[in-house]
C-alpha cells in the first residue's frame, strides 16, 4: 500500500510540475511537515507541544509569503 501511495504521489507531483513553476509549487512540500505530525496527533494521539504549534505557524506564514511573492500582483 505504501508503494502505491508513493507512486501516486510521485505522479501527482510530476503532473503539478508540468503545470506550475517549481518556485511556486515547491514551498507546498513544507505543508507535509505540518500534515504528518498533525495526523499523528489526531489519529494516534501523539503528544504535540506548544513549540510544535509555533513551528507550524512559521511554516504556514512562510508558505503564504512565498506564494504572495510569486503572485503576479506582487
PDB file of C-alpha atoms in Angstrom:
ATOM      1  CA  UNK A   1       0.000   0.000   0.000  1.00  0.00           C
ATOM      2  CA  UNK A   2       2.844   2.369   0.838  1.00  0.00           C
ATOM      3  CA  UNK A   3       4.448   1.831  -2.567  1.00  0.00           C
ATOM      4  CA  UNK A   4       1.159   2.515  -4.321  1.00  0.00           C
ATOM      5  CA  UNK A   5       0.703   5.751  -2.353  1.00  0.00           C
ATOM      6  CA  UNK A   6       4.300   6.784  -3.055  1.00  0.00           C
ATOM      7  CA  UNK A   7       3.871   6.107  -6.785  1.00  0.00           C
ATOM      8  CA  UNK A   8       0.602   8.065  -6.849  1.00  0.00           C
ATOM      9  CA  UNK A   9       2.197  10.984  -5.008  1.00  0.00           C
ATOM     10  CA  UNK A  10       5.128  10.970  -7.439  1.00  0.00           C
ATOM     11  CA  UNK A  11       2.818  11.005 -10.446  1.00  0.00           C
ATOM     12  CA  UNK A  12       0.788  13.807  -8.887  1.00  0.00           C
ATOM     13  CA  UNK A  13       3.974  15.819  -8.244  1.00  0.00           C
ATOM     14  CA  UNK A  14       5.120  15.358 -11.865  1.00  0.00           C
ATOM     15  CA  UNK A  15       1.678  16.408 -13.101  1.00  0.00           C
ATOM     16  CA  UNK A  16       1.715  19.511 -10.884  1.00  0.00           C
ATOM     17  CA  UNK A  17       5.215  20.496 -12.037  1.00  0.00           C
ATOM     18  CA  UNK A  18       4.131  20.232 -15.662  1.00  0.00           C
ATOM     19  CA  UNK A  19       1.571  22.969 -14.988  1.00  0.00           C
ATOM     20  CA  UNK A  20       3.120  25.198 -12.298  1.00  0.00           C
ATOM     21  CA  UNK A  21       6.560  26.769 -11.865  1.00  0.00           C
ATOM     22  CA  UNK A  22       8.789  24.972  -9.390  1.00  0.00           C
ATOM     23  CA  UNK A  23       9.263  28.152  -7.349  1.00  0.00           C
ATOM     24  CA  UNK A  24       5.509  28.277  -6.829  1.00  0.00           C
ATOM     25  CA  UNK A  25       4.932  24.564  -6.198  1.00  0.00           C
ATOM     26  CA  UNK A  26       7.903  23.579  -4.041  1.00  0.00           C
ATOM     27  CA  UNK A  27       7.036  25.576  -0.893  1.00  0.00           C
ATOM     28  CA  UNK A  28       3.926  23.406  -0.577  1.00  0.00           C
ATOM     29  CA  UNK A  29       6.228  20.484   0.246  1.00  0.00           C
ATOM     30  CA  UNK A  30       6.693  22.203   3.631  1.00  0.00           C
ATOM     31  CA  UNK A  31       2.989  21.687   4.296  1.00  0.00           C
ATOM     32  CA  UNK A  32       3.819  17.986   4.645  1.00  0.00           C
ATOM     33  CA  UNK A  33       5.848  18.913   7.715  1.00  0.00           C
ATOM     34  CA  UNK A  34       2.596  20.178   9.193  1.00  0.00           C
ATOM     35  CA  UNK A  35       0.221  17.478   7.972  1.00  0.00           C
ATOM     36  CA  UNK A  36       2.186  14.402   9.062  1.00  0.00           C
ATOM     37  CA  UNK A  37       2.642  15.377  12.747  1.00  0.00           C
ATOM     38  CA  UNK A  38      -0.881  16.765  12.818  1.00  0.00           C
ATOM     39  CA  UNK A  39      -2.253  13.426  11.627  1.00  0.00           C
ATOM     40  CA  UNK A  40      -0.080  11.687  14.215  1.00  0.00           C
ATOM     41  CA  UNK A  41      -1.695  13.850  16.861  1.00  0.00           C
ATOM     42  CA  UNK A  42      -5.243  13.367  15.575  1.00  0.00           C
ATOM     43  CA  UNK A  43      -5.111   9.692  14.597  1.00  0.00           C
ATOM     44  CA  UNK A  44      -2.597   8.187  17.015  1.00  0.00           C
ATOM     45  CA  UNK A  45      -2.909  10.571  19.946  1.00  0.00           C
ATOM     46  CA  UNK A  46       0.762  11.581  19.855  1.00  0.00           C
ATOM     47  CA  UNK A  47       1.789  14.405  22.137  1.00  0.00           C
ATOM     48  CA  UNK A  48       2.420  17.695  20.374  1.00  0.00           C
ATOM     49  CA  UNK A  49       3.968  20.524  22.367  1.00  0.00           C
ATOM     50  CA  UNK A  50       3.484  24.248  22.140  1.00  0.00           C
ATOM     51  CA  UNK A  51       6.777  24.695  20.280  1.00  0.00           C
ATOM     52  CA  UNK A  52       5.340  22.472  17.530  1.00  0.00           C
ATOM     53  CA  UNK A  53       2.403  24.840  17.089  1.00  0.00           C
ATOM     54  CA  UNK A  54       4.807  27.780  16.926  1.00  0.00           C
ATOM     55  CA  UNK A  55       6.736  25.961  14.208  1.00  0.00           C
ATOM     56  CA  UNK A  56       3.503  25.239  12.341  1.00  0.00           C
ATOM     57  CA  UNK A  57       2.670  28.939  12.442  1.00  0.00           C
ATOM     58  CA  UNK A  58       6.092  29.808  10.986  1.00  0.00           C
ATOM     59  CA  UNK A  59       5.678  27.224   8.216  1.00  0.00           C
ATOM     60  CA  UNK A  60       2.209  28.478   7.301  1.00  0.00           C
ATOM     61  CA  UNK A  61       3.416  32.092   7.300  1.00  0.00           C
ATOM     62  CA  UNK A  62       6.449  31.140   5.205  1.00  0.00           C
ATOM     63  CA  UNK A  63       4.398  29.284   2.605  1.00  0.00           C
ATOM     64  CA  UNK A  64       1.958  32.191   2.497  1.00  0.00           C
ATOM     65  CA  UNK A  65       4.773  34.679   1.958  1.00  0.00           C
ATOM     66  CA  UNK A  66       6.367  32.633  -0.820  1.00  0.00           C
ATOM     67  CA  UNK A  67       3.027  32.302  -2.592  1.00  0.00           C
ATOM     68  CA  UNK A  68       2.346  36.021  -2.218  1.00  0.00           C
ATOM     69  CA  UNK A  69       5.817  36.894  -3.520  1.00  0.00           C
ATOM     70  CA  UNK A  70       5.343  34.607  -6.530  1.00  0.00           C
ATOM     71  CA  UNK A  71       1.937  36.023  -7.455  1.00  0.00           C
ATOM     72  CA  UNK A  72       1.780  38.367 -10.459  1.00  0.00           C
ATOM     73  CA  UNK A  73       0.317  41.208  -8.348  1.00  0.00           C
ATOM     74  CA  UNK A  74       3.387  41.278  -6.086  1.00  0.00           C
TER      75      UNK A  74
END
